[in-house]
Coordinates of N, CA and C in Angstrom, one line a residue:
X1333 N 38.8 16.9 3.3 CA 39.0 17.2 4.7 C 38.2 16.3 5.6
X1334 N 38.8 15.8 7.1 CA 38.0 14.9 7.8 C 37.5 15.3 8.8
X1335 N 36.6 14.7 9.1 CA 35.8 15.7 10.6 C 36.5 14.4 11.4
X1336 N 37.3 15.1 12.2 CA 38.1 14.0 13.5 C 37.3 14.2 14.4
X1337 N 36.2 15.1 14.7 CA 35.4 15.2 15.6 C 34.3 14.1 15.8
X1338 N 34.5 13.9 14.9 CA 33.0 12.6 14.7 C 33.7 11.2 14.7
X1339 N 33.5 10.4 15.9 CA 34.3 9.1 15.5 C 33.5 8.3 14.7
X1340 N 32.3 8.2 14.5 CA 31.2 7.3 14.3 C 31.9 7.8 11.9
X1341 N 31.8 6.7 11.4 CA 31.8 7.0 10.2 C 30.6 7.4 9.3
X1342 N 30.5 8.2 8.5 CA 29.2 8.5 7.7 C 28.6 6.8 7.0
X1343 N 27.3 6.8 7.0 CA 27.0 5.9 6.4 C 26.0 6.4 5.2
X1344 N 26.9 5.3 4.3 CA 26.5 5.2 2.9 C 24.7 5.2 2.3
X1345 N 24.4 6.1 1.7 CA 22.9 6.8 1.1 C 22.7 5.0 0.9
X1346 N 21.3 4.6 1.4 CA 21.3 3.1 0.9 C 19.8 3.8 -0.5
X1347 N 19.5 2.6 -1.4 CA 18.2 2.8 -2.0 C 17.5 1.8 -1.9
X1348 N 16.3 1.8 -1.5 CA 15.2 1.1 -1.0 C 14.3 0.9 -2.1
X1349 N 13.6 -0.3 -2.7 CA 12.9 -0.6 -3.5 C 11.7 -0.1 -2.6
X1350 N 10.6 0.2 -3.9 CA 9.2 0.4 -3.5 C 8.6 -0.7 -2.6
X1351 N 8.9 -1.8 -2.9 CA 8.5 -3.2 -2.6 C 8.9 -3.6 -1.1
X1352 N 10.3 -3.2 -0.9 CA 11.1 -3.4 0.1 C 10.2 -2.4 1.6
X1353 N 10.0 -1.0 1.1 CA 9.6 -0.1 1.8 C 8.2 -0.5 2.1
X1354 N 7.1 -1.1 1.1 CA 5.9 -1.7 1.1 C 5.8 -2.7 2.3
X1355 N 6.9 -3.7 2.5 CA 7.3 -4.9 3.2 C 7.3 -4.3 4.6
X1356 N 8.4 -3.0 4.9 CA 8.7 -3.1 6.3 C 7.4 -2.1 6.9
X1357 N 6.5 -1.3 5.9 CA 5.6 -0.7 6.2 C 4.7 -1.3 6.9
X1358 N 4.1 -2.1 6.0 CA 3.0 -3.4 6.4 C 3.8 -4.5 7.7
X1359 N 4.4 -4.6 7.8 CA 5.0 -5.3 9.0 C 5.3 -4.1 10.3
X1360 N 5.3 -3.0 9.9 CA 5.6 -2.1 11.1 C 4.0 -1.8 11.5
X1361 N 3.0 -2.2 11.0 CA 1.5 -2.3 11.1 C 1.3 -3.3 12.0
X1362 N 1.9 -4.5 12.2 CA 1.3 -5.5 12.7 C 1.2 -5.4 14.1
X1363 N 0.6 -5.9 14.9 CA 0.5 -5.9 16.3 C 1.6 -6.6 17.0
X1364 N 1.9 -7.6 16.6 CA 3.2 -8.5 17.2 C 4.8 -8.1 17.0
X1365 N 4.7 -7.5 16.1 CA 5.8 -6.0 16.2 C 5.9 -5.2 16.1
X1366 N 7.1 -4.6 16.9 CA 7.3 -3.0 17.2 C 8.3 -2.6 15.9
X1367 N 8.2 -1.3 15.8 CA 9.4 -0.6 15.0 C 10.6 -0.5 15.2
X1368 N 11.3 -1.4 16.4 CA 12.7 -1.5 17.1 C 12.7 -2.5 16.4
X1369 N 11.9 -3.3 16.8 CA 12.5 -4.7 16.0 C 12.5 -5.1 14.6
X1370 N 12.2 -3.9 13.6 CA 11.9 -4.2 12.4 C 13.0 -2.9 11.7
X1371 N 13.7 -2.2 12.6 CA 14.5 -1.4 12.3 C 16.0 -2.2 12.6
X1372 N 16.2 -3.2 13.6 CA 17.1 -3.9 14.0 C 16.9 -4.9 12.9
X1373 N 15.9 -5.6 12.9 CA 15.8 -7.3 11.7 C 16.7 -6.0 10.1
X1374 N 16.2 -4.8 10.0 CA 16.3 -4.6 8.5 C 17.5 -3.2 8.3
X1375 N 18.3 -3.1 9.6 CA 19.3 -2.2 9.8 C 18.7 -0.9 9.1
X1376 N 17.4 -0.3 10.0 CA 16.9 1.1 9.7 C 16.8 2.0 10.6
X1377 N 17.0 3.1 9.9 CA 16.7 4.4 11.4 C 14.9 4.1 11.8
X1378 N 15.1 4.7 12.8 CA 13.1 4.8 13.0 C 12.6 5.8 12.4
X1379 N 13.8 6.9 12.2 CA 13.5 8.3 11.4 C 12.7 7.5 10.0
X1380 N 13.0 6.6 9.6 CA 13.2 6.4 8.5 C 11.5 5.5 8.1
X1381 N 11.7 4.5 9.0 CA 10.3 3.6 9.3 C 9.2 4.4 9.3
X1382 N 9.6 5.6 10.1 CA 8.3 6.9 10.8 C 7.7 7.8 9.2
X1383 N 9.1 7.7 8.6 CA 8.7 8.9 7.2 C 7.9 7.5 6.1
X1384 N 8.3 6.5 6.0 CA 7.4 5.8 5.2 C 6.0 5.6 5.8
X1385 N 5.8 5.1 7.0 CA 4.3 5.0 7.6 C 3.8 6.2 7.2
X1386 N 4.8 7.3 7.5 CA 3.8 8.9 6.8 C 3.1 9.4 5.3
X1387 N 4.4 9.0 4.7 CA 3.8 8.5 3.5 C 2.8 7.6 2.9
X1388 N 3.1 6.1 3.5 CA 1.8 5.4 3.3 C 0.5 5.9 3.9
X1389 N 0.5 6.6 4.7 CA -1.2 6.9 5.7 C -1.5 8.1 4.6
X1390 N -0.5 8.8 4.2 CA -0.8 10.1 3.9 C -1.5 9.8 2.0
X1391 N -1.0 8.8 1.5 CA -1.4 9.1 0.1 C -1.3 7.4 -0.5
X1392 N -2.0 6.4 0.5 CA -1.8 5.1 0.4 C -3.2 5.0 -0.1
X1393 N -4.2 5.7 -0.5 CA -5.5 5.8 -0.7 C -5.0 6.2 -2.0
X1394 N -4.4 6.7 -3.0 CA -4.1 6.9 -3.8 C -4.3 6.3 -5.0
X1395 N -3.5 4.9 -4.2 CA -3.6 3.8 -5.6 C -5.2 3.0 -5.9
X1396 N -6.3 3.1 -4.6 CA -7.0 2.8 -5.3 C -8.2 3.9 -6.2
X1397 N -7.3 5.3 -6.8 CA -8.1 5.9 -7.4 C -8.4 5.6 -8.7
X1398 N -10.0 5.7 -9.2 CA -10.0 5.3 -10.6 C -10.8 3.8 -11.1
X1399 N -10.5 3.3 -9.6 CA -11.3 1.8 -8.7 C -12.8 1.9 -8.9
X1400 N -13.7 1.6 -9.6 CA -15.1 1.3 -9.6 C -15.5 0.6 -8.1
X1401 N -16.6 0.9 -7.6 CA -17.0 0.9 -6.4 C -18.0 -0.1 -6.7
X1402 N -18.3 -0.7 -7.4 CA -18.7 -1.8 -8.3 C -17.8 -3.2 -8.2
X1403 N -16.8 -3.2 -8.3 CA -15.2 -4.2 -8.6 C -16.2 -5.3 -7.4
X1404 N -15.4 -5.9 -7.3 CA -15.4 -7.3 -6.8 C -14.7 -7.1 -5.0
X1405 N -16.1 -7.1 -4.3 CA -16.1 -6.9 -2.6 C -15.4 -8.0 -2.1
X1406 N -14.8 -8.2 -0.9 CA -14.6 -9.3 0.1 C -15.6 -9.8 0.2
X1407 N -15.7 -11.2 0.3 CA -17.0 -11.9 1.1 C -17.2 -11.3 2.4
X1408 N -18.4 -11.2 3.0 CA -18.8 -10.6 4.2 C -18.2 -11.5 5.0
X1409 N -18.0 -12.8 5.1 CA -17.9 -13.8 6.4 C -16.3 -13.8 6.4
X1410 N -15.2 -13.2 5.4 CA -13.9 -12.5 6.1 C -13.6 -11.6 7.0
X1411 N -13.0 -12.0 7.8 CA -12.8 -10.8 9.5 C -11.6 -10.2 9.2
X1412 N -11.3 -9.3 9.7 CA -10.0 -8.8 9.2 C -8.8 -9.6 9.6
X1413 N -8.6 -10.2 10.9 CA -8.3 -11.4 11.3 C -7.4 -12.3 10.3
X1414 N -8.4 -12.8 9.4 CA -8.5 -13.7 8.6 C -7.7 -13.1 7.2
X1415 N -8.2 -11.7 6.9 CA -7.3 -10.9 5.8 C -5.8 -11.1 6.4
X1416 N -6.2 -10.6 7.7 CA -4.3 -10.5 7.8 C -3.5 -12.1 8.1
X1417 N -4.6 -12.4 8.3 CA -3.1 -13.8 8.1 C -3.1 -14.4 6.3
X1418 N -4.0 -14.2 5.8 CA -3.5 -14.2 4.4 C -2.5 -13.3 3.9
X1419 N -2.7 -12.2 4.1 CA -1.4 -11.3 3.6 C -0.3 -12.0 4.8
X1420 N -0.4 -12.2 5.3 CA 1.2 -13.1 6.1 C 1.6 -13.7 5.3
X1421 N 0.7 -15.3 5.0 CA 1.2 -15.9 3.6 C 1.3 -15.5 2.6
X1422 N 0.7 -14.7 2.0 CA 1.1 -14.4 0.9 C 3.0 -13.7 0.9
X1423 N 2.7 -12.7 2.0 CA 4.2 -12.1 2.0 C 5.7 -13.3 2.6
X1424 N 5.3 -14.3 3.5 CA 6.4 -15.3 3.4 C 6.6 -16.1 1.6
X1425 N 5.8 -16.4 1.1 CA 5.6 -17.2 -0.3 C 6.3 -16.1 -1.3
X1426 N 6.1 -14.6 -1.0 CA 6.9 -13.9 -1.6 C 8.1 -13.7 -1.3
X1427 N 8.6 -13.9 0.1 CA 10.1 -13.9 -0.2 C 10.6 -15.2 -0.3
X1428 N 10.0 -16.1 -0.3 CA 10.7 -17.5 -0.7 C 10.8 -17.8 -2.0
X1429 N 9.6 -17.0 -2.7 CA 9.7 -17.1 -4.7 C 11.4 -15.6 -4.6
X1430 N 11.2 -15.1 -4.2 CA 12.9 -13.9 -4.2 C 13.7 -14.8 -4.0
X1431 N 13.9 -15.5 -3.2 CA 15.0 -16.5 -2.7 C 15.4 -17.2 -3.3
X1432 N 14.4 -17.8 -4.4 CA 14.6 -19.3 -5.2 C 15.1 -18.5 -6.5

């Protein structure tokens, strides 16, 4: 049966890799973009962007349980700054190794 009421068509359950959701999480973090524009670049609801950021804040401390507090520190003379534009390259180098 069809709902004629609804002109807009249902859209199709999509499934999102861990990796993928990791990606637009960490980029909905950054300062230079908003969650419009990372919902528009990656055709997402914001409902959707809002429940992963929830999840990541809520149990993203998770993975490093089990971690020796001992392991191998950042050098002191890295700013966070400086962290985050490495994870930039790292994450462009990672979709260009996807792409090749």
């Amino acid at each position: 049966m069809t709902n004629t009421n609804n002109p807009e068509p249902l859209r199709d359950k999509r499934i999102h890799t861990p990796e993928f959701k990791m990606q637009v999480v960490l980029e909905s973090f950054q300062k230079n973009t908003t969650i419009e524009e990372i919902c528009r670049r990656y055709d997402l609801a914001q409902s959707v962007v809002h429940k992963w950021r929830k999840i990541f804040r809520d149990k993203g401390s998770s993975i490093f349980i089990g971690e020796s507090v001992h392991k191998k520190k950042w050098p002191a003379g890295q700013s966070p700054d400086e962290l985050k534009r490495i994870i930039g390259s790292v994450t462009v180098e990672n979709e260009i190794l996807k792409k090749a």
